[in-house]
PDB file of C-alpha atoms in Angstrom:
ATOM      1  CA  MET A  11      20.773  31.403   2.195  1.00 60.00           C
ATOM      2  CA  GLU A  12      19.164  33.356  -0.614  1.00 70.00           C
ATOM      3  CA  LEU A  13      21.157  33.854  -3.775  1.00 81.00           C
ATOM      4  CA  MET A  14      21.665  37.311  -5.169  1.00 88.00           C
ATOM      5  CA  GLU A  15      20.145  38.001  -8.571  1.00 93.00           C
ATOM      6  CA  PHE A  16      23.485  37.932 -10.421  1.00 93.00           C
ATOM      7  CA  GLN A  17      24.194  34.469  -9.023  1.00 94.00           C
ATOM      8  CA  ILE A  18      20.905  33.091 -10.313  1.00 95.00           C
ATOM      9  CA  LEU A  19      21.518  34.743 -13.681  1.00 96.00           C
ATOM     10  CA  GLU A  20      24.900  33.084 -13.964  1.00 96.00           C
ATOM     11  CA  PHE A  21      23.269  29.750 -13.144  1.00 96.00           C
ATOM     12  CA  LEU A  22      20.624  30.264 -15.856  1.00 97.00           C
ATOM     13  CA  LYS A  23      23.315  31.176 -18.381  1.00 96.00           C
ATOM     14  CA  GLU A  24      25.191  27.983 -17.626  1.00 96.00           C
ATOM     15  CA  VAL A  25      22.015  25.949 -17.956  1.00 97.00           C
ATOM     16  CA  LEU A  26      21.306  27.480 -21.358  1.00 97.00           C
ATOM     17  CA  ARG A  27      24.905  27.022 -22.530  1.00 96.00           C
ATOM     18  CA  GLU A  28      24.628  23.347 -21.751  1.00 96.00           C
ATOM     19  CA  ASP A  29      21.520  22.956 -23.897  1.00 96.00           C
ATOM     20  CA  ILE A  30      22.202  25.369 -26.707  1.00 95.00           C
ATOM     21  CA  GLY A  31      25.777  24.343 -27.383  1.00 94.00           C
ATOM     22  CA  ARG A  32      26.964  26.140 -30.574  1.00 93.00           C
ATOM     23  CA  GLY A  33      23.429  27.242 -31.430  1.00 92.00           C
ATOM     24  CA  ASP A  34      19.771  26.323 -31.732  1.00 92.00           C
ATOM     25  CA  TRP A  35      19.088  25.503 -35.399  1.00 93.00           C
ATOM     26  CA  SER A  36      15.358  26.227 -34.993  1.00 91.00           C
ATOM     27  CA  ARG A  37      16.183  29.896 -34.563  1.00 91.00           C
ATOM     28  CA  LEU A  38      16.934  30.028 -38.277  1.00 89.00           C
ATOM     29  CA  ILE A  39      13.405  29.035 -39.271  1.00 92.00           C
ATOM     30  CA  VAL A  40      11.197  30.722 -36.630  1.00 90.00           C
ATOM     31  CA  ASP A  41      10.524  34.392 -37.203  1.00 90.00           C
ATOM     32  CA  ARG A  42       7.379  35.536 -35.407  1.00 92.00           C
ATOM     33  CA  ARG A  43       6.264  36.417 -31.908  1.00 94.00           C
ATOM     34  CA  ALA A  44       4.462  33.820 -29.834  1.00 95.00           C
ATOM     35  CA  ARG A  45       2.660  33.281 -26.589  1.00 97.00           C
ATOM     36  CA  GLY A  46       2.745  30.101 -24.599  1.00 97.00           C
ATOM     37  CA  VAL A  47       1.509  28.666 -21.335  1.00 98.00           C
ATOM     38  CA  VAL A  48       3.080  26.125 -18.992  1.00 98.00           C
ATOM     39  CA  ILE A  49       0.463  23.587 -17.864  1.00 98.00           C
ATOM     40  CA  ALA A  50       0.686  21.158 -14.962  1.00 98.00           C
ATOM     41  CA  LYS A  51       0.175  17.541 -15.833  1.00 97.00           C
ATOM     42  CA  SER A  52       0.189  16.351 -12.194  1.00 96.00           C
ATOM     43  CA  GLU A  53      -0.425  17.873  -8.772  1.00 98.00           C
ATOM     44  CA  GLY A  54       2.172  19.143  -6.343  1.00 98.00           C
ATOM     45  CA  VAL A  55       3.935  22.144  -4.843  1.00 98.00           C
ATOM     46  CA  ILE A  56       5.648  24.789  -6.903  1.00 98.00           C
ATOM     47  CA  GLY A  57       9.429  25.243  -6.640  1.00 98.00           C
ATOM     48  CA  GLY A  58      11.464  27.259  -9.071  1.00 97.00           C
ATOM     49  CA  MET A  59       9.696  30.563  -9.720  1.00 98.00           C
ATOM     50  CA  GLU A  60      12.477  32.618  -8.137  1.00 96.00           C
ATOM     51  CA  TYR A  61      14.724  31.314 -10.915  1.00 97.00           C
ATOM     52  CA  ILE A  62      12.246  31.176 -13.743  1.00 97.00           C
ATOM     53  CA  HIS A  63      11.164  34.798 -13.637  1.00 96.00           C
ATOM     54  CA  LEU A  64      14.796  35.785 -14.299  1.00 97.00           C
ATOM     55  CA  PHE A  65      14.651  34.124 -17.726  1.00 97.00           C
ATOM     56  CA  GLU A  66      13.260  37.552 -18.681  1.00 97.00           C
ATOM     57  CA  LYS A  67      16.799  38.885 -18.289  1.00 95.00           C
ATOM     58  CA  VAL A  68      18.586  36.229 -20.347  1.00 94.00           C
ATOM     59  CA  ALA A  69      16.049  36.033 -23.189  1.00 94.00           C
ATOM     60  CA  GLU A  70      13.673  38.538 -24.737  1.00 90.00           C
ATOM     61  CA  VAL A  71      10.572  37.106 -23.072  1.00 96.00           C
ATOM     62  CA  SER A  72       7.908  38.292 -20.665  1.00 97.00           C
ATOM     63  CA  ILE A  73       6.748  35.856 -17.980  1.00 98.00           C
ATOM     64  CA  THR A  74       3.516  36.129 -16.013  1.00 98.00           C
ATOM     65  CA  PRO A  75       3.297  33.633 -13.127  1.00 98.00           C
ATOM     66  CA  PHE A  76      -0.043  32.359 -11.892  1.00 98.00           C
ATOM     67  CA  LYS A  77       1.497  30.282  -9.117  1.00 98.00           C
ATOM     68  CA  LEU A  78       4.255  31.215  -6.646  1.00 97.00           C
ATOM     69  CA  ASP A  79       6.892  29.149  -4.884  1.00 98.00           C
ATOM     70  CA  GLY A  80       5.349  27.073  -2.137  1.00 98.00           C
ATOM     71  CA  GLU A  81       1.826  27.150  -3.595  1.00 98.00           C
ATOM     72  CA  GLU A  82      -0.004  23.943  -4.384  1.00 98.00           C
ATOM     73  CA  TYR A  83      -1.286  23.256  -7.898  1.00 98.00           C
ATOM     74  CA  ARG A  84      -3.525  20.676  -9.576  1.00 98.00           C
ATOM     75  CA  SER A  85      -3.292  18.824 -12.870  1.00 98.00           C
ATOM     76  CA  GLY A  86      -4.452  20.962 -15.748  1.00 98.00           C
ATOM     77  CA  GLU A  87      -3.765  24.304 -14.121  1.00 98.00           C
ATOM     78  CA  VAL A  88      -1.860  27.010 -15.997  1.00 98.00           C
ATOM     79  CA  ILE A  89       1.283  27.763 -14.000  1.00 98.00           C
ATOM     80  CA  LEU A  90       2.621  30.685 -16.043  1.00 98.00           C
ATOM     81  CA  GLU A  91       2.304  32.505 -19.322  1.00 98.00           C
ATOM     82  CA  ILE A  92       5.300  33.410 -21.465  1.00 98.00           C
ATOM     83  CA  GLU A  93       5.416  35.746 -24.405  1.00 97.00           C
ATOM     84  CA  GLY A  94       8.147  36.974 -26.785  1.00 96.00           C
ATOM     85  CA  GLU A  95       9.928  36.066 -29.958  1.00 94.00           C
ATOM     86  CA  GLY A  96       9.008  32.532 -30.892  1.00 94.00           C
ATOM     87  CA  ARG A  97      12.619  31.473 -31.301  1.00 94.00           C
ATOM     88  CA  ASP A  98      13.415  32.602 -27.752  1.00 95.00           C
ATOM     89  CA  LEU A  99      10.511  30.663 -26.293  1.00 96.00           C
ATOM     90  CA  LEU A 100      11.590  27.547 -28.103  1.00 95.00           C
ATOM     91  CA  THR A 101      15.273  27.919 -27.130  1.00 96.00           C
ATOM     92  CA  ILE A 102      14.625  28.268 -23.411  1.00 97.00           C
ATOM     93  CA  GLU A 103      11.702  25.828 -23.247  1.00 97.00           C
ATOM     94  CA  ARG A 104      13.538  22.741 -21.988  1.00 97.00           C
ATOM     95  CA  SER A 105      15.761  24.620 -19.541  1.00 98.00           C
ATOM     96  CA  LEU A 106      12.740  26.436 -18.029  1.00 98.00           C
ATOM     97  CA  LEU A 107      10.732  23.208 -17.723  1.00 98.00           C
ATOM     98  CA  ASN A 108      13.623  21.283 -16.213  1.00 98.00           C
ATOM     99  CA  ILE A 109      14.060  23.891 -13.496  1.00 98.00           C
ATOM    100  CA  LEU A 110      10.360  23.906 -12.707  1.00 98.00           C
ATOM    101  CA  GLN A 111      10.046  20.109 -12.789  1.00 98.00           C
ATOM    102  CA  HIS A 112      13.076  19.462 -10.621  1.00 98.00           C
ATOM    103  CA  GLY A 113      12.327  22.225  -8.114  1.00 98.00           C
ATOM    104  CA  SER A 114       8.668  21.286  -7.822  1.00 98.00           C
ATOM    105  CA  GLY A 115       9.543  17.651  -7.337  1.00 98.00           C
ATOM    106  CA  ILE A 116      11.700  18.506  -4.315  1.00 98.00           C
ATOM    107  CA  ALA A 117       9.184  21.015  -2.938  1.00 98.00           C
ATOM    108  CA  THR A 118       6.390  18.439  -3.239  1.00 98.00           C
ATOM    109  CA  GLN A 119       8.413  15.707  -1.556  1.00 98.00           C
ATOM    110  CA  THR A 120       9.396  18.116   1.245  1.00 98.00           C
ATOM    111  CA  ARG A 121       5.779  19.204   1.821  1.00 98.00           C
ATOM    112  CA  ARG A 122       4.767  15.585   2.373  1.00 97.00           C
ATOM    113  CA  PHE A 123       7.313  15.339   5.198  1.00 97.00           C
ATOM    114  CA  VAL A 124       6.378  18.660   6.734  1.00 97.00           C
ATOM    115  CA  GLU A 125       2.675  17.871   6.750  1.00 96.00           C
ATOM    116  CA  ALA A 126       3.310  14.482   8.321  1.00 95.00           C
ATOM    117  CA  THR A 127       4.819  16.197  11.365  1.00 95.00           C
ATOM    118  CA  GLY A 128       2.067  18.781  11.755  1.00 92.00           C
ATOM    119  CA  GLY A 129       4.810  21.422  11.873  1.00 89.00           C
ATOM    120  CA  ARG A 130       5.897  20.241  15.284  1.00 93.00           C
ATOM    121  CA  ILE A 131       9.513  19.503  14.367  1.00 95.00           C
ATOM    122  CA  LEU A 132      11.858  20.823  11.742  1.00 97.00           C
ATOM    123  CA  ILE A 133      12.361  18.941   8.495  1.00 98.00           C
ATOM    124  CA  LEU A 134      15.939  19.352   7.304  1.00 98.00           C
ATOM    125  CA  ASP A 135      17.786  18.424   4.137  1.00 98.00           C
ATOM    126  CA  THR A 136      21.354  17.148   3.923  1.00 97.00           C
ATOM    127  CA  ARG A 137      24.462  17.584   1.758  1.00 96.00           C
ATOM    128  CA  LYS A 138      23.357  14.637  -0.433  1.00 96.00           C
ATOM    129  CA  THR A 139      22.769  16.888  -3.437  1.00 97.00           C
ATOM    130  CA  ARG A 140      23.653  16.702  -7.116  1.00 96.00           C
ATOM    131  CA  PRO A 141      27.062  18.265  -7.892  1.00 95.00           C
ATOM    132  CA  LEU A 142      26.765  22.007  -8.585  1.00 94.00           C
ATOM    133  CA  LEU A 143      23.023  22.005  -7.870  1.00 96.00           C
ATOM    134  CA  ARG A 144      23.170  22.333  -4.077  1.00 96.00           C
ATOM    135  CA  GLN A 145      21.975  25.939  -3.892  1.00 96.00           C
ATOM    136  CA  PHE A 146      19.047  25.236  -6.174  1.00 97.00           C
ATOM    137  CA  GLU A 147      17.995  21.993  -4.552  1.00 98.00           C
ATOM    138  CA  LYS A 148      18.170  23.434  -1.028  1.00 98.00           C
ATOM    139  CA  TYR A 149      16.156  26.430  -2.244  1.00 97.00           C
ATOM    140  CA  ALA A 150      13.502  23.948  -3.493  1.00 98.00           C
ATOM    141  CA  VAL A 151      13.414  22.366  -0.045  1.00 98.00           C
ATOM    142  CA  ARG A 152      12.567  25.758   1.420  1.00 98.00           C
ATOM    143  CA  CYS A 153       9.805  26.122  -1.180  1.00 98.00           C
ATOM    144  CA  GLY A 154       8.256  22.978   0.304  1.00 98.00           C
ATOM    145  CA  GLY A 155       8.409  24.286   3.849  1.00 98.00           C
ATOM    146  CA  GLY A 156      11.555  22.520   4.954  1.00 98.00           C
ATOM    147  CA  LYS A 157      14.659  24.024   6.537  1.00 97.00           C
ATOM    148  CA  ASN A 158      18.241  23.812   5.282  1.00 97.00           C
ATOM    149  CA  HIS A 159      20.850  21.903   7.202  1.00 97.00           C
ATOM    150  CA  ARG A 160      24.379  23.267   6.584  1.00 94.00           C
ATOM    151  CA  LEU A 161      25.071  24.320   3.013  1.00 93.00           C
ATOM    152  CA  GLY A 162      28.659  23.090   3.127  1.00 94.00           C
ATOM    153  CA  LEU A 163      31.608  22.177   5.314  1.00 94.00           C
ATOM    154  CA  ASP A 164      32.137  25.799   6.222  1.00 93.00           C
ATOM    155  CA  GLU A 165      28.822  26.052   8.067  1.00 92.00           C
ATOM    156  CA  CYS A 166      28.652  24.205  11.408  1.00 95.00           C
ATOM    157  CA  LEU A 167      31.259  21.581  12.317  1.00 97.00           C
ATOM    158  CA  MET A 168      29.691  18.125  12.208  1.00 97.00           C
ATOM    159  CA  LEU A 169      31.863  15.455  13.764  1.00 97.00           C
ATOM    160  CA  LYS A 170      30.926  12.203  12.019  1.00 96.00           C
ATOM    161  CA  ASP A 171      32.169   8.659  12.634  1.00 94.00           C
ATOM    162  CA  THR A 172      34.962   9.272  10.183  1.00 96.00           C
ATOM    163  CA  HIS A 173      36.207  12.273  12.178  1.00 96.00           C
ATOM    164  CA  LEU A 174      35.736  10.586  15.599  1.00 96.00           C
ATOM    165  CA  ALA A 175      37.765   7.613  14.487  1.00 95.00           C
ATOM    166  CA  LEU A 176      40.799   9.881  14.563  1.00 96.00           C
ATOM    167  CA  PHE A 177      40.389  10.992  18.180  1.00 97.00           C
ATOM    168  CA  PRO A 178      40.654   9.052  21.467  1.00 96.00           C
ATOM    169  CA  THR A 179      37.313  10.488  22.751  1.00 97.00           C
ATOM    170  CA  ILE A 180      34.459  12.679  21.651  1.00 98.00           C
ATOM    171  CA  GLY A 181      35.424  15.098  24.386  1.00 97.00           C
ATOM    172  CA  GLU A 182      38.918  15.462  22.947  1.00 97.00           C
ATOM    173  CA  ALA A 183      37.590  16.053  19.441  1.00 97.00           C
ATOM    174  CA  VAL A 184      35.243  18.775  20.738  1.00 98.00           C
ATOM    175  CA  ARG A 185      38.001  20.363  22.792  1.00 97.00           C
ATOM    176  CA  ARG A 186      40.332  20.538  19.780  1.00 97.00           C
ATOM    177  CA  ALA A 187      37.517  21.956  17.665  1.00 97.00           C
ATOM    178  CA  ARG A 188      36.716  24.704  20.125  1.00 97.00           C
ATOM    179  CA  GLU A 189      40.288  25.904  19.904  1.00 96.00           C
ATOM    180  CA  VAL A 190      40.040  26.663  16.185  1.00 97.00           C
ATOM    181  CA  ILE A 191      36.483  27.244  15.043  1.00 97.00           C
ATOM    182  CA  PRO A 192      34.887  30.713  14.999  1.00 96.00           C
ATOM    183  CA  PHE A 193      33.115  31.913  18.126  1.00 95.00           C
ATOM    184  CA  THR A 194      29.675  31.763  16.435  1.00 94.00           C
ATOM    185  CA  MET A 195      30.049  28.257  14.923  1.00 96.00           C
ATOM    186  CA  LYS A 196      28.078  25.317  16.270  1.00 97.00           C
ATOM    187  CA  ILE A 197      29.310  21.792  16.763  1.00 98.00           C
ATOM    188  CA  GLU A 198      27.163  18.781  15.935  1.00 98.00           C
ATOM    189  CA  VAL A 199      28.140  15.231  16.762  1.00 98.00           C
ATOM    190  CA  GLU A 200      26.818  12.199  14.938  1.00 97.00           C
ATOM    191  CA  CYS A 201      26.024   9.536  17.578  1.00 98.00           C
ATOM    192  CA  GLU A 202      25.235   5.885  17.009  1.00 97.00           C
ATOM    193  CA  THR A 203      24.806   4.872  20.656  1.00 97.00           C
ATOM    194  CA  LEU A 204      23.497   6.306  23.933  1.00 97.00           C
ATOM    195  CA  LYS A 205      27.049   6.309  25.275  1.00 97.00           C
ATOM    196  CA  MET A 206      28.235   8.495  22.415  1.00 97.00           C
ATOM    197  CA  ALA A 207      25.321  10.870  22.923  1.00 98.00           C
ATOM    198  CA  GLU A 208      26.156  11.148  26.626  1.00 98.00           C
ATOM    199  CA  GLU A 209      29.767  12.010  25.827  1.00 97.00           C
ATOM    200  CA  ALA A 210      28.705  14.622  23.313  1.00 98.00           C
ATOM    201  CA  LEU A 211      26.230  16.202  25.740  1.00 98.00           C
ATOM    202  CA  LYS A 212      28.809  16.370  28.476  1.00 97.00           C
ATOM    203  CA  ALA A 213      31.231  17.976  26.023  1.00 97.00           C
ATOM    204  CA  GLY A 214      28.754  20.795  25.538  1.00 97.00           C
ATOM    205  CA  VAL A 215      27.947  20.451  21.847  1.00 98.00           C
ATOM    206  CA  GLU A 216      25.035  22.400  20.394  1.00 98.00           C
ATOM    207  CA  ILE A 217      23.472  19.546  18.406  1.00 98.00           C
ATOM    208  CA  VAL A 218      23.374  15.748  18.946  1.00 98.00           C
ATOM    209  CA  MET A 219      22.387  13.676  15.946  1.00 98.00           C
ATOM    210  CA  CYS A 220      20.846  10.292  16.570  1.00 98.00           C
ATOM    211  CA  ASP A 221      22.187   8.397  13.562  1.00 96.00           C
ATOM    212  CA  ASN A 222      20.271   5.259  12.541  1.00 95.00           C
ATOM    213  CA  MET A 223      18.922   4.742  16.038  1.00 96.00           C
ATOM    214  CA  GLU A 224      15.760   2.854  16.963  1.00 95.00           C
ATOM    215  CA  GLU A 225      12.911   4.760  18.602  1.00 96.00           C
ATOM    216  CA  GLU A 226      13.709   3.493  22.105  1.00 96.00           C
ATOM    217  CA  GLN A 227      17.326   4.630  21.789  1.00 97.00           C
ATOM    218  CA  ILE A 228      16.162   8.032  20.591  1.00 97.00           C
ATOM    219  CA  ARG A 229      13.794   8.314  23.543  1.00 97.00           C
ATOM    220  CA  GLU A 230      16.720   7.661  25.875  1.00 98.00           C
ATOM    221  CA  VAL A 231      18.839  10.302  24.181  1.00 98.00           C
ATOM    222  CA  VAL A 232      16.066  12.858  24.520  1.00 98.00           C
ATOM    223  CA  ASP A 233      15.614  12.049  28.211  1.00 97.00           C
ATOM    224  CA  LEU A 234      19.365  12.325  28.705  1.00 97.00           C
ATOM    225  CA  ARG A 235      19.456  15.652  26.888  1.00 98.00           C
ATOM    226  CA  ASN A 236      16.599  16.991  29.104  1.00 97.00           C
ATOM    227  CA  ARG A 237      18.611  16.094  32.218  1.00 97.00           C
ATOM    228  CA  LEU A 238      22.184  16.968  31.189  1.00 96.00           C
ATOM    229  CA  ALA A 239      21.925  19.788  28.613  1.00 97.00           C
ATOM    230  CA  PRO A 240      18.394  21.011  27.899  1.00 97.00           C
ATOM    231  CA  GLN A 241      19.795  23.706  25.591  1.00 97.00           C
ATOM    232  CA  THR A 242      21.203  21.115  23.183  1.00 98.00           C
ATOM    233  CA  LEU A 243      19.140  20.197  20.124  1.00 98.00           C
ATOM    234  CA  VAL A 244      18.393  16.578  19.210  1.00 98.00           C
ATOM    235  CA  GLU A 245      18.337  15.731  15.477  1.00 98.00           C
ATOM    236  CA  VAL A 246      17.369  12.350  14.045  1.00 98.00           C
ATOM    237  CA  SER A 247      18.759  11.010  10.770  1.00 96.00           C
ATOM    238  CA  GLY A 248      18.890   7.714   8.919  1.00 93.00           C
ATOM    239  CA  ASN A 249      16.088   5.624   7.436  1.00 89.00           C
ATOM    240  CA  ILE A 250      13.557   8.419   7.761  1.00 94.00           C
ATOM    241  CA  THR A 251      10.207   7.603   6.235  1.00 92.00           C
ATOM    242  CA  ILE A 252       6.826   9.292   6.235  1.00 92.00           C
ATOM    243  CA  ASP A 253       5.475   6.504   8.406  1.00 91.00           C
ATOM    244  CA  ARG A 254       8.128   7.086  11.088  1.00 93.00           C
ATOM    245  CA  LEU A 255       7.641  10.804  11.384  1.00 93.00           C
ATOM    246  CA  LYS A 256       4.596  10.867  13.665  1.00 89.00           C
ATOM    247  CA  GLY A 257       6.347   8.611  16.207  1.00 91.00           C
ATOM    248  CA  LEU A 258       9.491  10.747  16.132  1.00 94.00           C
ATOM    249  CA  VAL A 259       7.403  13.887  16.838  1.00 93.00           C
ATOM    250  CA  GLU A 260       6.047  12.180  19.978  1.00 93.00           C
ATOM    251  CA  LEU A 261       9.571  11.458  21.221  1.00 95.00           C
ATOM    252  CA  GLY A 262      10.308  15.192  21.573  1.00 94.00           C
ATOM    253  CA  VAL A 263      13.130  15.541  19.078  1.00 97.00           C
ATOM    254  CA  ASP A 264      13.823  18.948  17.594  1.00 97.00           C
ATOM    255  CA  ALA A 265      14.532  18.097  13.970  1.00 97.00           C
ATOM    256  CA  VAL A 266      14.700  15.303  11.387  1.00 98.00           C
ATOM    257  CA  SER A 267      17.142  15.358   8.498  1.00 98.00           C
ATOM    258  CA  SER A 268      16.699  13.275   5.403  1.00 97.00           C
ATOM    259  CA  GLY A 269      18.555  13.109   2.106  1.00 96.00           C
ATOM    260  CA  SER A 270      15.435  11.648   0.532  1.00 96.00           C
ATOM    261  CA  LEU A 271      13.849  15.132   0.349  1.00 97.00           C
ATOM    262  CA  ILE A 272      16.147  15.625  -2.599  1.00 97.00           C
ATOM    263  CA  HIS A 273      17.547  12.330  -3.843  1.00 96.00           C
ATOM    264  CA  GLN A 274      14.198  10.505  -3.807  1.00 95.00           C
ATOM    265  CA  ALA A 275      12.181  13.383  -5.269  1.00 97.00           C
ATOM    266  CA  THR A 276      10.902  12.825  -8.772  1.00 97.00           C
ATOM    267  CA  PHE A 277      10.409  15.362 -11.562  1.00 97.00           C
ATOM    268  CA  LYS A 278       6.901  16.756 -11.688  1.00 98.00           C
ATOM    269  CA  ASP A 279       5.318  16.892 -15.130  1.00 97.00           C
ATOM    270  CA  PHE A 280       4.727  20.193 -16.914  1.00 98.00           C
ATOM    271  CA  SER A 281       4.473  21.062 -20.574  1.00 98.00           C
ATOM    272  CA  LEU A 282       4.704  24.263 -22.627  1.00 98.00           C
ATOM    273  CA  LYS A 283       1.895  24.798 -25.095  1.00 97.00           C
ATOM    274  CA  ILE A 284       2.110  27.528 -27.767  1.00 94.00           C
ATOM    275  CA  ARG A 285      -1.123  29.388 -28.036  1.00 84.00           C
ATOM    276  CA  TYR A 286      -0.234  31.502 -31.108  1.00 74.00           C
TER     277      TYR A 286
END
């Protein structure tokens, strides 16, 4: 889901409020215009430009990007140029860099996963995001070529082990859910065994998740899906690594979800250099 401009602007204002506090003391001593460039100090994939260009609307600066979201960059490349009052450049410097570093870290991590599959299956994120940063972090996943899983509990009903523990059978949980969810909402069931997957498929769910299953179990679930409910999607989650991805592609699954796209991504390194 793309954010509207006013939503991103509100996010940027909150980011700046956190850093500025009651005021930036350097604003009292800087009184001249300046131009700066943001330079990459490592290689990766850009994530964050959709947010960064809107700094023009919260500070009196002009930003010229040389790289766009989803584009690869190398160490030493100039990513963007920024011009305006020197005090404004210095006040927003850390906030701008944090957004670019965090977003690019996630985009780079996601691109590694996408490339490992050759584009043959979907790479999905999860709800394992930092509090209040979900929209931004999931946007960064898209910058890297991944797809978003549900943004929150109001999108798709996923019946996990904690839900299923409160029902006698998967079929009963699905039946109860169908009575109350919107007509357009999908149901996904987290399955730890082949028996659970079979129950979910027979109950007519839209997505079956193979949770922490070994490859042979996943193969059996895919075969079962092909026989019982070919329209149902098979998602794999749990202990997903780059090395496992090629094998999962060969099994015929539709998607792989991994929280590590976000929570194991590391900040990429950029710096702002003032040119005059």
